[in-house]
XYZ file of C-alpha atoms in Angstrom:
257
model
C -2.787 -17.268 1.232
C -6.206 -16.550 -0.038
C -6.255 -15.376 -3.811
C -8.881 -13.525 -3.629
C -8.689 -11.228 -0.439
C -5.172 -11.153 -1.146
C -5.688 -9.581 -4.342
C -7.837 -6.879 -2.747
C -5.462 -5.825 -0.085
C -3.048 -5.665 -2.387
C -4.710 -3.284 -4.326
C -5.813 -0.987 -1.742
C -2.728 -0.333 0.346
C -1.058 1.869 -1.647
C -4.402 3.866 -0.500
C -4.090 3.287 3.343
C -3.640 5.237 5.922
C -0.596 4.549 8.068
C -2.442 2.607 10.892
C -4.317 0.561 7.727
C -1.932 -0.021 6.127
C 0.448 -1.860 9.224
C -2.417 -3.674 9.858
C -2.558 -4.849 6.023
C 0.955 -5.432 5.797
C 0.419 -8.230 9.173
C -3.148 -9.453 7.630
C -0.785 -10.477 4.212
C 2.149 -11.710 6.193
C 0.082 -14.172 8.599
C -3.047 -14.778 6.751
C -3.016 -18.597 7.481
C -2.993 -17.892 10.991
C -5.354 -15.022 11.144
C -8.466 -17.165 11.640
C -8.033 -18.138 15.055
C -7.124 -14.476 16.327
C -9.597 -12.716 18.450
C -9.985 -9.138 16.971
C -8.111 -8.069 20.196
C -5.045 -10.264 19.335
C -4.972 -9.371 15.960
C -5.181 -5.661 16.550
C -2.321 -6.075 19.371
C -0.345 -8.325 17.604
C -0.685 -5.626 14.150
C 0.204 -3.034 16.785
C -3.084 -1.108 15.913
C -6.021 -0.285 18.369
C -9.313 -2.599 18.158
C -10.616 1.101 16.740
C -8.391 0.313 13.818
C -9.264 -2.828 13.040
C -12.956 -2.437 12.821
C -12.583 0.724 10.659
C -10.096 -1.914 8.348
C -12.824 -4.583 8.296
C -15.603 -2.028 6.848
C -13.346 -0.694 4.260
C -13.261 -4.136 3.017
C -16.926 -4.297 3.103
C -16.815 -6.916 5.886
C -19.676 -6.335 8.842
C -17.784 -7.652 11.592
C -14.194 -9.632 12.133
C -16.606 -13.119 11.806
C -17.098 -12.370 8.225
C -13.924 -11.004 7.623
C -12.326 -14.427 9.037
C -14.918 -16.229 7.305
C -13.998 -15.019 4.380
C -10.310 -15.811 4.836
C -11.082 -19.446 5.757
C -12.803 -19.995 2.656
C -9.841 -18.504 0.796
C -7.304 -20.813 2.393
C -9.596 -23.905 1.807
C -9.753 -22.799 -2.310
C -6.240 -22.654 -2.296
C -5.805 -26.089 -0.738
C -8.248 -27.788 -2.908
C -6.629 -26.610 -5.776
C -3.278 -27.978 -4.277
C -4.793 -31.304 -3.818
C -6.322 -31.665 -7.117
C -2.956 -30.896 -8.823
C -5.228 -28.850 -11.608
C -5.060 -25.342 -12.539
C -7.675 -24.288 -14.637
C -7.139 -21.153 -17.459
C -8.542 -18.605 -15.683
C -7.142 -19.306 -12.517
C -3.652 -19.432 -14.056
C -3.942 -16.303 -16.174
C -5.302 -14.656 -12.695
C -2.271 -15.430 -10.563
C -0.325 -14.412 -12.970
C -1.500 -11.308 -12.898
C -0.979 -11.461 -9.471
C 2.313 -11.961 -9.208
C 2.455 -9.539 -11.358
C 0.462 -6.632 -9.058
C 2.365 -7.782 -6.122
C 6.120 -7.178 -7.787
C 4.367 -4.076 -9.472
C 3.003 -2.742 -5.962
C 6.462 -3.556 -4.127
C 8.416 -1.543 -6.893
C 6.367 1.465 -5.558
C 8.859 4.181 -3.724
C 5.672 6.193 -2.095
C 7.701 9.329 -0.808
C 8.951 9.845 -4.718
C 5.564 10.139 -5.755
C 4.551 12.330 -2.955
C 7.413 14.586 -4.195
C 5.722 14.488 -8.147
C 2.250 15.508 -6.605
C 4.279 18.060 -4.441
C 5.897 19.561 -7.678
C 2.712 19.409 -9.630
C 0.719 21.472 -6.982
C 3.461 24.135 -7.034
C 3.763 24.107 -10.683
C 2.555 26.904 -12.416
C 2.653 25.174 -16.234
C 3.377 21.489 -16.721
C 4.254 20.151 -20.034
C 3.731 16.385 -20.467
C 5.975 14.945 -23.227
C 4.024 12.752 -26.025
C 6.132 9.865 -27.050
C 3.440 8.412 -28.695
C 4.233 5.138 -26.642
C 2.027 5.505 -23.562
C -0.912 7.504 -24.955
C -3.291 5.703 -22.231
C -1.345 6.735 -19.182
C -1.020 10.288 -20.638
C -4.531 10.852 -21.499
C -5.239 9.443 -17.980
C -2.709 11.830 -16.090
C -3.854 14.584 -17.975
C -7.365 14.881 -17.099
C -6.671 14.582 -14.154
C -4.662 17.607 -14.242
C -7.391 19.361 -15.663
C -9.490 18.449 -13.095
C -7.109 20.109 -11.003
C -7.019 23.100 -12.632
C -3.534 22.996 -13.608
C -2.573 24.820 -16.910
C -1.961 21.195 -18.971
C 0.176 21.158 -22.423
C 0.692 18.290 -24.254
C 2.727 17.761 -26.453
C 5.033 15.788 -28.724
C 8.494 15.126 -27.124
C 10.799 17.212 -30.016
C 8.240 20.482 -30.041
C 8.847 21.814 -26.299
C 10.100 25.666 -26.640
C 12.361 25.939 -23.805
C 12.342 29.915 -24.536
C 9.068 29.968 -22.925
C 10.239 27.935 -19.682
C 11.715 29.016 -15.970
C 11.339 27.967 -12.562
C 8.018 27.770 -12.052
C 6.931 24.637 -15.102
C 7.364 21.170 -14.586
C 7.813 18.753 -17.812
C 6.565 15.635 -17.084
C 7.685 12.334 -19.600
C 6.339 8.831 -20.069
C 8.556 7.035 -21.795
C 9.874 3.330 -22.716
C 12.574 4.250 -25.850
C 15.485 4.862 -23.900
C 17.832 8.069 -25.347
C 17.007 9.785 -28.423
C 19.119 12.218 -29.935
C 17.088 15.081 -29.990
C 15.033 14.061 -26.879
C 18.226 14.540 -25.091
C 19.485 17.536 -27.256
C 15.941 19.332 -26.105
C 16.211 18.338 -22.494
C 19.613 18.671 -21.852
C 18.772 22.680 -23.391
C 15.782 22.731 -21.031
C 17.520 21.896 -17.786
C 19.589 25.206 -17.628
C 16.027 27.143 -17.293
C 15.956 25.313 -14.356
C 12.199 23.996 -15.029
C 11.516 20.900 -13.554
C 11.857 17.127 -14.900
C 9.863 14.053 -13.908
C 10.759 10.948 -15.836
C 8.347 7.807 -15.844
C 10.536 5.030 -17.658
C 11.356 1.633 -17.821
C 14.771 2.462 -19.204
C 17.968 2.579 -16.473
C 21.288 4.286 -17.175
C 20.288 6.773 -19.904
C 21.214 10.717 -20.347
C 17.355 11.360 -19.618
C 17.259 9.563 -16.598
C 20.689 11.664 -15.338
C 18.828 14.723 -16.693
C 15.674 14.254 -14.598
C 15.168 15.681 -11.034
C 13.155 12.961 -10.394
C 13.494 9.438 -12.039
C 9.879 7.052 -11.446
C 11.305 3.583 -13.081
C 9.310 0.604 -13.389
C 12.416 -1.017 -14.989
C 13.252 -2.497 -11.230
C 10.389 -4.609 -10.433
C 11.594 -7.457 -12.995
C 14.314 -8.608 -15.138
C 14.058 -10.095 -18.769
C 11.324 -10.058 -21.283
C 8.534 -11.335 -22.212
C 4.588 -11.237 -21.851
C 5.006 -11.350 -17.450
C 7.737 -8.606 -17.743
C 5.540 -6.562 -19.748
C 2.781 -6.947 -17.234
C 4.515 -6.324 -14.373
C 6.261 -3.024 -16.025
C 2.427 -1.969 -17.052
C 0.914 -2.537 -14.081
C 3.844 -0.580 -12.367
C 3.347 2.604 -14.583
C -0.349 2.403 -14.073
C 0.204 1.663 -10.484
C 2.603 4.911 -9.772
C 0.131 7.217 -12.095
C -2.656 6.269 -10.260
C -0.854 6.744 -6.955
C 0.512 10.330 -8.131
C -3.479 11.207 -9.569
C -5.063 10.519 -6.018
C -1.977 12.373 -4.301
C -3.200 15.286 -6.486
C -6.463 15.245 -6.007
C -7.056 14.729 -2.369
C -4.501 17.767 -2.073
C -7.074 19.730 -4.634
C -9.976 18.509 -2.271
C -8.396 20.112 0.807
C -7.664 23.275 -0.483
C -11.470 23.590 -1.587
């Protein structure tokens, strides 16, 4: 399959609308093959209508189904030359590993989860997001878009949450890679009987937090072991299921204005 293009549908589908993204999911699964549809047996074979498939093609910045299949072509001949030649170069290597990566990252992602974090976070009238001091980046990046959202946004460091001031109506959101700490789960275990909500992003399984939190996001399932791929993969899953959750809110900010 074509590095390239693959790489690109990957990324968008999480993005897709439902008819988009069956059609992506068939594109991936039968690239090879793609090249000598019509766009009418494509789009029947996809189970989409032909309206589908040319609104697909321009949101990969394709003119027609030519180019698109042009484009695939010259994907599948790259790959086979570098089959043939037996020689991967740097680049190329560090790229598909970062592929492989994006693809186990992208699999790991349970969509109707997330949907329930943006559903939480739009109903929320306070949301507290824990600082662990680990994930700064995805915190920062979550946050403003919060803000942007005009959600009432507190951050702050994991052991300094008053659960006096919380009830029914906050949400406590935590990024996390360290597993249980004593007073982490001292603090949340005290927090769950205001009955304030929980969302856990993690990479940790079978830890008091994780029993503690209404809803668990963990990257920990998309790969076993260590190591600099693991680490990847678990990155790009966080990053992937932020992101996800950040568009989720804002297109639901966008409708109500």
């Amino acid at each position: 399959m074509g590095v390239d293009l693959q790489l690109k549908l990957s990324s968008m589908k999480p993005n897709l609308s439902v008819g988009h993204s069956k059609l992506c999911d068939y594109v991936i699964d039968n690239f090879n093959h793609i090249p000598s549809y019509s766009g009418s047996q494509l789009a029947q074979s996809a189970g989409v209508s032909l309206s589908t498939l040319h609104r697909f093609i321009r949101l990969l910045d394709f003119e027609n189904f030519t180019a698109f299949k042009f484009a695939m072509k010259s994907d599948i001949n790259n790959i086979e030359t570098q089959k043939h030649s037996g020689v991967e170069n740097p680049s190329d290597r560090v790229f598909n590993k970062v592929l492989r990566s994006a693809k186990l990252a992208h699999q790991s992602l349970d969509m109707k989860l997330l949907g329930e974090v943006a559903k939480y976070i739009s109903l929320s009238e306070r949301i507290y997001l824990l600082d662990f001091g680990e994930e700064r980046l995805f915190l920062d990046y979550l946050e403003n878009t919060l803000r942007c959202a005009n959600k009432s946004v507190l951050v702050i460091p994991q052991i300094s949450l008053d659960i006096n001031q919380l009830d029914h109506k906050d949400l406590i959101i935590s990024i996390e890679q360290t597993g249980d700490e004593e007073a982490v789960v001292s603090l949340l275990t005290r927090s769950y009987s205001t009955n304030a909500m929980l969302v856990r992003f993690s990479n940790t399984v079978n830890t008091q937090i994780q029993k503690l939190s209404d809803i668990d996001i963990n990257i920990a399932a998309i790969a076993d072991g260590n190591g600099d791929e693991y680490r990847s993969e678990r990155y790009l899953g966080l990053m992937m299921a932020i992101d996800v959750v950040s568009d989720l809110v804002r297109d639901a900010q966008a409708s109500v204005i």
